[in-house]
Coordinates of C-alpha atoms in Angstrom, one line a residue:
X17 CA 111.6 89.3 113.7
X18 CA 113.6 92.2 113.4
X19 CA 116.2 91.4 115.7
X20 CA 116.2 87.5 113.7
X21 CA 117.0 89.8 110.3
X22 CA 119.3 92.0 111.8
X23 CA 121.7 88.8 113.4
X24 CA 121.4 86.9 110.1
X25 CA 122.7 89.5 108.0
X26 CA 125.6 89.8 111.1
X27 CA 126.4 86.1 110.6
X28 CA 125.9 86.1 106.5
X29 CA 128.5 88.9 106.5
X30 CA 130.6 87.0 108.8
X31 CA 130.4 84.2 106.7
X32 CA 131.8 85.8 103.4
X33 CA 134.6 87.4 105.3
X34 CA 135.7 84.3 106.3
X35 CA 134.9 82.0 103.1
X36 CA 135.7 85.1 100.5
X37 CA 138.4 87.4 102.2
X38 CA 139.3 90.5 100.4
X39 CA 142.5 91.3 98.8
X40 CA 143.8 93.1 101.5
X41 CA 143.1 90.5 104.1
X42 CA 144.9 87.7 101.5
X43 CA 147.7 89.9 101.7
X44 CA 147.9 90.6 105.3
X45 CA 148.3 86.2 106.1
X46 CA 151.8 87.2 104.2
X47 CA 152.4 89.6 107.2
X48 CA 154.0 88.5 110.8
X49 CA 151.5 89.6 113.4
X50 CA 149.6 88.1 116.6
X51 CA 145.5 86.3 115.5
X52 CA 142.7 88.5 114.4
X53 CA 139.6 87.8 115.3
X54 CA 136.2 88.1 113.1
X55 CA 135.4 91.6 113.1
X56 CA 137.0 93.1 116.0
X57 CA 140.6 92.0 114.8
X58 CA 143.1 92.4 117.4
X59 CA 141.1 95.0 119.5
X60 CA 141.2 92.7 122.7
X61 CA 145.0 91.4 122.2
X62 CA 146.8 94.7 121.2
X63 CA 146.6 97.8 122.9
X64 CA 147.5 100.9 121.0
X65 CA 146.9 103.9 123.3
X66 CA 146.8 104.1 127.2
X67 CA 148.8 103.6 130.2
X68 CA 149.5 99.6 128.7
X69 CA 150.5 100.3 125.1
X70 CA 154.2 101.0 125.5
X71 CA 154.3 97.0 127.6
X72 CA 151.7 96.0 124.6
X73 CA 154.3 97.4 121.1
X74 CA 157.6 96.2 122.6
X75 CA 155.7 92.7 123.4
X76 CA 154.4 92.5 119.9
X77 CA 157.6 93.4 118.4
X78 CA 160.2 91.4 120.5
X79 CA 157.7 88.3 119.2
X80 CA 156.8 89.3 115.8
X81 CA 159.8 91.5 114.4
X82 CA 160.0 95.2 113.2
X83 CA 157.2 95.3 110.8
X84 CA 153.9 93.4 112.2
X85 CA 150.3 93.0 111.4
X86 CA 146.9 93.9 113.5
X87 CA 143.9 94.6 112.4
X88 CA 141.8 97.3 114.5
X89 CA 138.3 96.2 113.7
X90 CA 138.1 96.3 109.8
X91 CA 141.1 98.2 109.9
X92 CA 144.6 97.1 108.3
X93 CA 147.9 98.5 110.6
X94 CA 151.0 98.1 109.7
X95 CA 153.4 98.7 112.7
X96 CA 157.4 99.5 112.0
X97 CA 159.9 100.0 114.2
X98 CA 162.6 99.5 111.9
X99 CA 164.5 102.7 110.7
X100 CA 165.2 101.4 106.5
X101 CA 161.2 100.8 106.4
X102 CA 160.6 103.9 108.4
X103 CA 162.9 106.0 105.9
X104 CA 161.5 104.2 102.7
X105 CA 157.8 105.9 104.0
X106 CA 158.7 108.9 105.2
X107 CA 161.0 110.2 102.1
X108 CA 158.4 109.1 99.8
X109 CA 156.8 112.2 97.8
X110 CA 153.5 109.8 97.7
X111 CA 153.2 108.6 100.6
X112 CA 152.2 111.8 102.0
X113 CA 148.2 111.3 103.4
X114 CA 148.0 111.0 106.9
X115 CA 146.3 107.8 108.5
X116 CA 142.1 107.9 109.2
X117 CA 142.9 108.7 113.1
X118 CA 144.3 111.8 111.8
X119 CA 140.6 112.9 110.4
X120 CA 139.0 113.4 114.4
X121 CA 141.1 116.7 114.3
X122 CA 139.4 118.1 110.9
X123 CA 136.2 119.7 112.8
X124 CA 138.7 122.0 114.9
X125 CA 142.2 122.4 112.0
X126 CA 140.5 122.2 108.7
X127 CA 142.2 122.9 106.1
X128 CA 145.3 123.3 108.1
X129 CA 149.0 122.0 107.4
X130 CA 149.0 119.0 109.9
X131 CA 145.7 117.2 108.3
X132 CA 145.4 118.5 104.5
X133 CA 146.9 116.5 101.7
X134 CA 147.0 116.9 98.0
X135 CA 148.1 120.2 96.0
X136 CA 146.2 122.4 99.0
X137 CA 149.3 120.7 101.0
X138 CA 152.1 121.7 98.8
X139 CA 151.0 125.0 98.5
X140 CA 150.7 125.4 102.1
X141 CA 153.3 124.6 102.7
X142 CA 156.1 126.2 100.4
X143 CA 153.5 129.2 101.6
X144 CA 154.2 128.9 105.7
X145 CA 158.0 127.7 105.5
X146 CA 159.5 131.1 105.0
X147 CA 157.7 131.9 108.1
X148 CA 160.6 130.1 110.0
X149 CA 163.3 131.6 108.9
X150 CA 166.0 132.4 111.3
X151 CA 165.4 136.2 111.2
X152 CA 161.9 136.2 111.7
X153 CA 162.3 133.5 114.9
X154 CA 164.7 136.0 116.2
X155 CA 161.5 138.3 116.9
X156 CA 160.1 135.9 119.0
X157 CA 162.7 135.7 121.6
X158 CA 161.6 138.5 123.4
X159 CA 157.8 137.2 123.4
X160 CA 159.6 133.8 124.9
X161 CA 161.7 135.6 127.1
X162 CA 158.7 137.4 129.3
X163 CA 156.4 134.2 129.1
X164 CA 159.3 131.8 130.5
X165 CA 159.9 135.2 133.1
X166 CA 156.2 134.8 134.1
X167 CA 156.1 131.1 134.4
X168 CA 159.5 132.0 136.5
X169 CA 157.5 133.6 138.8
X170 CA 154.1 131.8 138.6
X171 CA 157.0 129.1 140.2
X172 CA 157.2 130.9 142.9
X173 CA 154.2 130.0 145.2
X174 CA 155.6 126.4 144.7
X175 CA 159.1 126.8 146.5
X176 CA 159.5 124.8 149.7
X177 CA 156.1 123.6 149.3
X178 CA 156.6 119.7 148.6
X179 CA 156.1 118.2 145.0
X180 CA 153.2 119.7 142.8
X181 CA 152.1 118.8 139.3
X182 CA 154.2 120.0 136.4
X183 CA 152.4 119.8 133.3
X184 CA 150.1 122.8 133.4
X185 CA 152.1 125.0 134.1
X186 CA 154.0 123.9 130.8
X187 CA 150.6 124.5 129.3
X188 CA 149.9 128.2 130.2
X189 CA 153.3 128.6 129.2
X190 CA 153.2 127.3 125.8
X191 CA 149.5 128.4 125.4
X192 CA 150.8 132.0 126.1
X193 CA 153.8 131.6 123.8
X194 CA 152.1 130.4 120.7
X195 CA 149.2 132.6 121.2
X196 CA 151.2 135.5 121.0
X197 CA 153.9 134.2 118.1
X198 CA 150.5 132.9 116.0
X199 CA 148.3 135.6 116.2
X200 CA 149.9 138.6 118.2
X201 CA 147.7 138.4 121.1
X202 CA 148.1 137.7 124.8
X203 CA 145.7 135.8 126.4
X204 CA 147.3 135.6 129.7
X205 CA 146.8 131.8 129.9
X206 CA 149.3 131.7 133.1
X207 CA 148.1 134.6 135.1
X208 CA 144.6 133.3 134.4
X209 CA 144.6 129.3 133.8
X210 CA 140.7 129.1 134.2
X211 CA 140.4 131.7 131.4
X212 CA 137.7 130.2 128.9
X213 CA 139.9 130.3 126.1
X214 CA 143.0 127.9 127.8
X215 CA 140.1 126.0 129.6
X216 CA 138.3 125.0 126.2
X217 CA 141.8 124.2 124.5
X218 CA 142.6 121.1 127.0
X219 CA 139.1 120.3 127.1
X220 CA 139.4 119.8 123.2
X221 CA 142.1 117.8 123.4
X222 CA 141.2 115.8 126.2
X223 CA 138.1 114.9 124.1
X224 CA 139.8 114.3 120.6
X225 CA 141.8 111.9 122.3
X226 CA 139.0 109.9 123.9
X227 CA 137.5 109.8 120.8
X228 CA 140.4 108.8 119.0
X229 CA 141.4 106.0 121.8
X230 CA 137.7 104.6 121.8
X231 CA 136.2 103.6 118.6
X232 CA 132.8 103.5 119.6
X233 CA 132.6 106.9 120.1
X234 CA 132.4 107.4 116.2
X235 CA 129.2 105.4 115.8
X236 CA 126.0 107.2 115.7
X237 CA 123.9 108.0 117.0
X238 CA 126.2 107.2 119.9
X239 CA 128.1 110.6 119.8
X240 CA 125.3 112.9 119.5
X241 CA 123.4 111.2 122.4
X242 CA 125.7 110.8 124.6
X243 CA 126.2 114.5 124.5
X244 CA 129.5 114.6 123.2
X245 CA 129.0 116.3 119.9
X246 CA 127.2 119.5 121.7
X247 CA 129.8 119.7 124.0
X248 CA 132.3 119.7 121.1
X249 CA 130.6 122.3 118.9
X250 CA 130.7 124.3 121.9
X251 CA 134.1 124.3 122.7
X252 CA 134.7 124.4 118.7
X253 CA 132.3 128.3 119.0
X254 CA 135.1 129.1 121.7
X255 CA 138.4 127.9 119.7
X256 CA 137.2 129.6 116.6
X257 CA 136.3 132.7 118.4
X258 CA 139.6 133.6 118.8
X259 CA 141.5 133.7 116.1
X260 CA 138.2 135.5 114.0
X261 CA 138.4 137.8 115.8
X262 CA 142.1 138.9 115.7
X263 CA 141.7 138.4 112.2
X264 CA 138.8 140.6 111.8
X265 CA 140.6 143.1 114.4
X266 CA 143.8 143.4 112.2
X267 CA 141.7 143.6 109.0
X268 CA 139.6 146.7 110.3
X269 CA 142.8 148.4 111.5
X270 CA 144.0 148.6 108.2
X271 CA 141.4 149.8 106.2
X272 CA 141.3 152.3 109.3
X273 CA 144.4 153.8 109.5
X274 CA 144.9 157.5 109.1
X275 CA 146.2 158.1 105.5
X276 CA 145.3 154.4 103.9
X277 CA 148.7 153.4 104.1
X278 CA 150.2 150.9 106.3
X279 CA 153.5 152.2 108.2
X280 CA 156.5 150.5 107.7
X281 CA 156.2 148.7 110.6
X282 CA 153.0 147.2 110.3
X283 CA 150.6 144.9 108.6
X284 CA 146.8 145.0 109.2
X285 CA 147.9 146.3 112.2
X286 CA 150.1 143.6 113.2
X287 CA 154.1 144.3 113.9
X288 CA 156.5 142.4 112.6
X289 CA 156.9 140.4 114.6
X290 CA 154.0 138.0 114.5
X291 CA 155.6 137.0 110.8
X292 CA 152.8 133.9 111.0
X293 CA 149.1 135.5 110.8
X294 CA 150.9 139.0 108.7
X295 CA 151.9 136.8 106.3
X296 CA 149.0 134.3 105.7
X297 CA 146.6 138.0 105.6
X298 CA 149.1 139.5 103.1
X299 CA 148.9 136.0 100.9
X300 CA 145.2 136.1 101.4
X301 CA 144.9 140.0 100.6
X302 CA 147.2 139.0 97.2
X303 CA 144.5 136.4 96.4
X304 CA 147.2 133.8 96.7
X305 CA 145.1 130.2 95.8
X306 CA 146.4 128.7 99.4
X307 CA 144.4 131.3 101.2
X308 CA 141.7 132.7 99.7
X309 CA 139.0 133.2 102.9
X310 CA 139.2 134.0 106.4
X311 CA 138.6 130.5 107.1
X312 CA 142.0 129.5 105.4
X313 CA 144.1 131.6 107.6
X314 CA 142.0 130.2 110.4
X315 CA 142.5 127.0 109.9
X316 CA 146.6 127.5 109.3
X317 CA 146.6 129.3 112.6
X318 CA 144.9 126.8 114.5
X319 CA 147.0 124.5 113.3
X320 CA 149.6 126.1 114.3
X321 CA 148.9 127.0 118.0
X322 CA 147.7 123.3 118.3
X323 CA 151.0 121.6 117.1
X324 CA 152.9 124.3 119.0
X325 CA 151.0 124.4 122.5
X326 CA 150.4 120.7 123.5
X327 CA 153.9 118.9 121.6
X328 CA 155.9 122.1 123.3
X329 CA 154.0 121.5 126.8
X330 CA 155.2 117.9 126.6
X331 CA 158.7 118.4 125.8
X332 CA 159.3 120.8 128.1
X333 CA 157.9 118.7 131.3
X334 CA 159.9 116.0 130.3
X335 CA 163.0 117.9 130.1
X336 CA 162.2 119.7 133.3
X337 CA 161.7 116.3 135.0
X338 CA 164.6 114.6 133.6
X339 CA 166.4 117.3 134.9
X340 CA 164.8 116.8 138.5
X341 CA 166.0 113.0 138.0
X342 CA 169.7 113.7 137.1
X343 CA 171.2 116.2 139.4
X344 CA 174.6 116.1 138.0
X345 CA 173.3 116.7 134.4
X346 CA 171.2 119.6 136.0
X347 CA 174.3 121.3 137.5
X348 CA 176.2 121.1 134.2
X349 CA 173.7 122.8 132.6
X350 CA 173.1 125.6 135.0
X351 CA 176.8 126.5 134.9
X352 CA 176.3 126.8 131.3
X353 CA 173.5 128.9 131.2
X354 CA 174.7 131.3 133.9
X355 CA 178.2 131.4 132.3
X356 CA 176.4 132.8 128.6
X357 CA 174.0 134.6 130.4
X358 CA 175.9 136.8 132.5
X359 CA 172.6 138.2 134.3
X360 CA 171.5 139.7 131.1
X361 CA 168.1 140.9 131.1
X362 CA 167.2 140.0 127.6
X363 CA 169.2 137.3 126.1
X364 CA 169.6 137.1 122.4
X365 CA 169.1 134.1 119.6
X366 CA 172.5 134.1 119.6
X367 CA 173.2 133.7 123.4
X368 CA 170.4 130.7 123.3
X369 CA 172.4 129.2 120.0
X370 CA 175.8 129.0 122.1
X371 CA 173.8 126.9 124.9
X372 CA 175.2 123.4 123.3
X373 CA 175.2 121.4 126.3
X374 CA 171.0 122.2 126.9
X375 CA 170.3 121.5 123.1
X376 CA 172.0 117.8 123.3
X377 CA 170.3 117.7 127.0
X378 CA 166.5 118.6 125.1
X379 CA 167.6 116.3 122.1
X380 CA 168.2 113.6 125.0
X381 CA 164.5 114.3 126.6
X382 CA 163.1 113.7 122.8
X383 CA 164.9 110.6 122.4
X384 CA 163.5 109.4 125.9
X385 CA 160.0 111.2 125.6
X386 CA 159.3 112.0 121.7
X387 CA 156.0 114.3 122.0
X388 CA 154.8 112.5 119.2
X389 CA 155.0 108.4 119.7
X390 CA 153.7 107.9 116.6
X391 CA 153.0 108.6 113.1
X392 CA 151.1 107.3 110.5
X393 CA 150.2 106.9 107.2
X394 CA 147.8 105.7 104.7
X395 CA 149.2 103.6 102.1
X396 CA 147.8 104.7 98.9
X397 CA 149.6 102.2 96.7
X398 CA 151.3 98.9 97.5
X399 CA 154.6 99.0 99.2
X400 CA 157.3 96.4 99.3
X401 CA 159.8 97.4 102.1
X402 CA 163.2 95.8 101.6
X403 CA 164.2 95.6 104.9
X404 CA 161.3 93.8 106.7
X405 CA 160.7 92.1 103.1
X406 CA 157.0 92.4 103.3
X407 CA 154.6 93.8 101.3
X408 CA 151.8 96.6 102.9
X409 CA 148.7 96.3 100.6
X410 CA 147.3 99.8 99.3
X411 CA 144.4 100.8 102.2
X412 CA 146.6 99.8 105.1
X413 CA 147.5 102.0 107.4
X414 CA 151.0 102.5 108.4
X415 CA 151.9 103.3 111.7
X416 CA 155.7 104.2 112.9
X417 CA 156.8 103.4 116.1
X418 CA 159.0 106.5 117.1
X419 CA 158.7 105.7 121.1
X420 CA 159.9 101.9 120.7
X421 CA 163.0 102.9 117.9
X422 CA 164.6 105.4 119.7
X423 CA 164.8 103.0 122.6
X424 CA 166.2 100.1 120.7
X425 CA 169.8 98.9 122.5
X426 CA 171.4 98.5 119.2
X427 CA 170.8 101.4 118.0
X428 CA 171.3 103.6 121.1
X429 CA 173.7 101.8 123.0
X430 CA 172.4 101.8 127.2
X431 CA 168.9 103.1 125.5
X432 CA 167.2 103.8 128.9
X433 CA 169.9 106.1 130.4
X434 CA 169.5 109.6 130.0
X435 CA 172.7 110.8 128.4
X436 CA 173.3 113.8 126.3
X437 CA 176.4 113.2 125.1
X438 CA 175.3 110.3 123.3
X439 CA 175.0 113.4 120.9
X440 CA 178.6 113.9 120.8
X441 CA 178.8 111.3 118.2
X442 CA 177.3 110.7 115.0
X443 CA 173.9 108.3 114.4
X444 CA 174.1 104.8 113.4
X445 CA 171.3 105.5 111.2
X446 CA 169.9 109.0 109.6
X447 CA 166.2 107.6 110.9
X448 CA 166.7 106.5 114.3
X449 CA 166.6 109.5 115.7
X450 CA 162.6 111.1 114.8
X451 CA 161.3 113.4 117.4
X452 CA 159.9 115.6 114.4
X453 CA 159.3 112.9 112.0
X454 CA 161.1 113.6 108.8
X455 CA 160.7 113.8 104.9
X456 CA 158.2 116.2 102.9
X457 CA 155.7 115.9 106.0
X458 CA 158.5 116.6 109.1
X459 CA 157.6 119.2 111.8
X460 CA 158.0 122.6 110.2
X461 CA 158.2 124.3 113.4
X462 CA 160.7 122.3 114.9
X463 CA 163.5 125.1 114.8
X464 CA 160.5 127.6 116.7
X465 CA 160.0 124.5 119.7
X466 CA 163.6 124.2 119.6
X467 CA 164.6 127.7 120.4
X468 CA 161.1 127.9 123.0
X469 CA 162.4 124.8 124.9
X470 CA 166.3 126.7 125.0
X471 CA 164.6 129.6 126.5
X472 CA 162.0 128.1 129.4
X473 CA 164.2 125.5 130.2
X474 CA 167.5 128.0 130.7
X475 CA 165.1 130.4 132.6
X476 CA 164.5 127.8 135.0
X477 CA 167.4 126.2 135.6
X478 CA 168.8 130.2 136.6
X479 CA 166.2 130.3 139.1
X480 CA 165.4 127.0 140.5
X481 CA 167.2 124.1 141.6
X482 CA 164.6 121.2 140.4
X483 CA 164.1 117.7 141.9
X484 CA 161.8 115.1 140.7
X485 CA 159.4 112.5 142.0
X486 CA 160.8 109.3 139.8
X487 CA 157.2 107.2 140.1
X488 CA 155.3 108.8 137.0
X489 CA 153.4 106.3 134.6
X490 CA 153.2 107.4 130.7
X491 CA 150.0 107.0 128.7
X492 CA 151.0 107.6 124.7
X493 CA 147.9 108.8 122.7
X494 CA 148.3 110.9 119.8
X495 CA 150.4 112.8 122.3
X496 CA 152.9 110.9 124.8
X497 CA 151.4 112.3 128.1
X498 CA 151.0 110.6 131.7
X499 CA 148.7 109.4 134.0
X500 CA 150.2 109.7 137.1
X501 CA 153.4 113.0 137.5
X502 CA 155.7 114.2 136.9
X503 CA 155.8 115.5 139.9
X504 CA 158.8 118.0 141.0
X505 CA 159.7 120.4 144.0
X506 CA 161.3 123.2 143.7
X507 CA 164.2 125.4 145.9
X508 CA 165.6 129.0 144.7
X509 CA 169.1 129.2 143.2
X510 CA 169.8 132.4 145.1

């Protein structure tokens, strides 16, 4: 009888969808996009994440033009790949809440930048941008310098031992990096990868993004039985451990220190140079309204070590592995970087800055390889956009296609040749080119990954002659990662 109720109230709601559709679904007939069906939309004829969803957007697009339609269950998504749409959402100063997907990361950021929205947004972020200014990023060079020394050398139990796995080693390296820049703290992810803090960081993200990718996996009681919520509060106890506890750390030192005053070199203990966590504590000591608890800086420091660590670990294997694939391109940049670096023992910001040829080599990786395949959006008001000449209903999600446009042939000529010089000349559109999004909401760290790249990459180009496996096979999720490679060898330079 039960199971008789429970199916008729299936097929009565069914019914109405069809007979009575809502004003979102009248809308979305207007819009160009492959057949939905009753309740699980497009689910079974359009794959967003995995191994097949690169084949599955270009399909849809080549068929159904820049801006299509699908719906992901009851869910509205608007897919653009064309750069006028693309700038119309992205310069908007309403447009600025993040799509649903984006709400899986709330139990481990918060608060932070990436996922808030609102005022709490603005104020956090006029509050963190002066924490990228130039001076302050030329304190982090030496904290990039010795991690990219001890991946160098980490490296060196690889040489002349056939093709090995690439990516973590990026990890460690980045997890070390941010750790240190974030909070001022080394936790030695490369000398110890099985460490339970860098452990519990990809076992995070490896579950975020299966939760993410599989929509079932947000249905309880589901989650919760099938063990996956434990095993994410636990790694959540771990993640939040952390950063506590240098915050606690820093705190006690101050109100510890000899005469009550500070010296002129420190901040709750902190030096200088970790700019990011000083100034969130000063902000929070001030009773600034962006940070008023312990939790708030958490949150912002998470954040950051969590945009920084996995988007930086994926830009530099790419690069590294493009680099393995292009020999020629690989030499030029080696002569280079040994003609600025002289054998210097610590290179400057302004030694990294004069590497031209290796920025429009990592700009060239980005175009190819974008960390970030996609972005999205929630519209919160109708849209027109001009150039697809369609209008997005207020609820849908808009998704932007970064991967697919910056392959497109007409607006990167040979799009699927690896050329830096292509940045010799000027875009054929501002928005073409979006490896850190753009607008209110682009990457505000992008001029820290830029000068973190410079460094690890030049590092191992002085030491290493790199070759590459070509046969790897990308899998975009919320990251563009792979599931098979890269996979490179390595030889010494000297």
């Amino acid at each position: 009888m039960e199971f008789f109720l429970f199916l008729s109230a299936i097929l009565g709601a069914l019914l109405i969808w069809l007979v009575y559709p809502d004003r979102m679904s009248r809308m979305a007939r207007n819009i160009p996009g492959p057949r939905a069906y009753p309740i699980v939309g497009n689910i079974f004829n359009f794959i967003v994440m995995g191994p097949k969803a690169i084949e599955s957007w270009r399909k849809h697009r080549e068929k159904y033009g820049n801006a299509f339609r699908v719906w992901l269950g009851p869910q509205l998504h608007i897919f653009l790949f064309d750069p006028d749409d693309i700038q119309m959402i992205l310069t908007s100063n309403t447009l600025l809440k993040k799509s649903a997907s984006y709400d899986e990361l709330v139990p481990w950021l918060g608060t932070g930048l990436l996922v808030s929205t609102g005022k709490l947004w603005q104020m956090r972020r006029k509050a963190i941008t002066p924490t990228f200014h130039f001076k302050i990023l030329d304190e982090f060079v030496p904290i990039f310098n010795k991690c990219s020394k001890v991946l160098r050398d980490c490296l060196k139990d690889k040489v002349g031992k056939g093709a090995f796995q690439l990516t973590e080693y990026m990890s460690n390296c980045a997890l070390d990096a941010i750790a240190e820049t974030a909070m001022g703290t080394e936790i030695k992810a490369q000398t110890n990868p099985h460490g339970e803090y860098p452990t519990s960081v990809l076992k995070m993200t490896a579950a975020l993004m299966e939760k993410i990718g599989n929509p079932l996996l947000n249905i309880e009681p589901f989650y919760t039985i099938s063990g996956r919520r434990k095993r994410e509060s636990d790694l959540l106890k771990i993640l939040f451990s952390l950063p506590m506890e240098v915050i606690k750390g820093k705190r006690y030192s101050k109100t510890t220190h000899g005469n009550g005053k500070t010296s002129s070199d420190e901040v709750y203990g902190i030096k200088k140079k970790t700019a990011f966590l000083q100034l969130l504590l000063e902000m929070k000591q001030n009773n600034a309204p962006a940070f008023r608890t312990d939790r708030d800086v958490q949150d912002e420091v998470i954040t950051f070590m969590f945009e920084g660590h996995d988007t930086t670990t994926m830009s530099l294997t790419f690069t590294t592995w493009l680099l393995g694939t292009h020999l020629d391109i690989q030499e030029k940049l080696y002569h280079e970087v040994s003609d600025i670096l002289q054998g210097k023992e610590e290179p400057s910001i302004e030694d990294y800055s004069k590497m031209v040829y290796l920025e429009r080599v990592i700009k060239e990786s980005l175009r190819l390889y974008p960390s970030v395949p996609i972005v999205a959006r929630e519209a919160t008001e109708d849209i027109y956009l001009k150039s697809s000449r369609i209008l997005v209903p207020k609820g849908a999600h808009i998704t932007m296609g970064i991967y697919e446009l910056q392959r497109r042939e007409d607006l990167f000529p040979d799009a699927e040749r690896f050329n830096p010089d292509r940045f010799l000349e000027p875009q054929k559109h501002q928005f073409a080119y979006l490896p850190f999004s753009a607008g209110p909401r682009n990457c505000i760290g992008q001029k820290f990954a830029m000068l973190e790249m410079k460094v690890v990459i030049s590092n191992l180009v002085l030491n290493y002659k790199i070759k590459s496996e070509k046969d790897i096979v990308l899998s975009p999720e919320m990251l563009l990662r792979c599931e098979k490679g890269p996979n490179i060898s390595l030889t010494p330079r000297n």
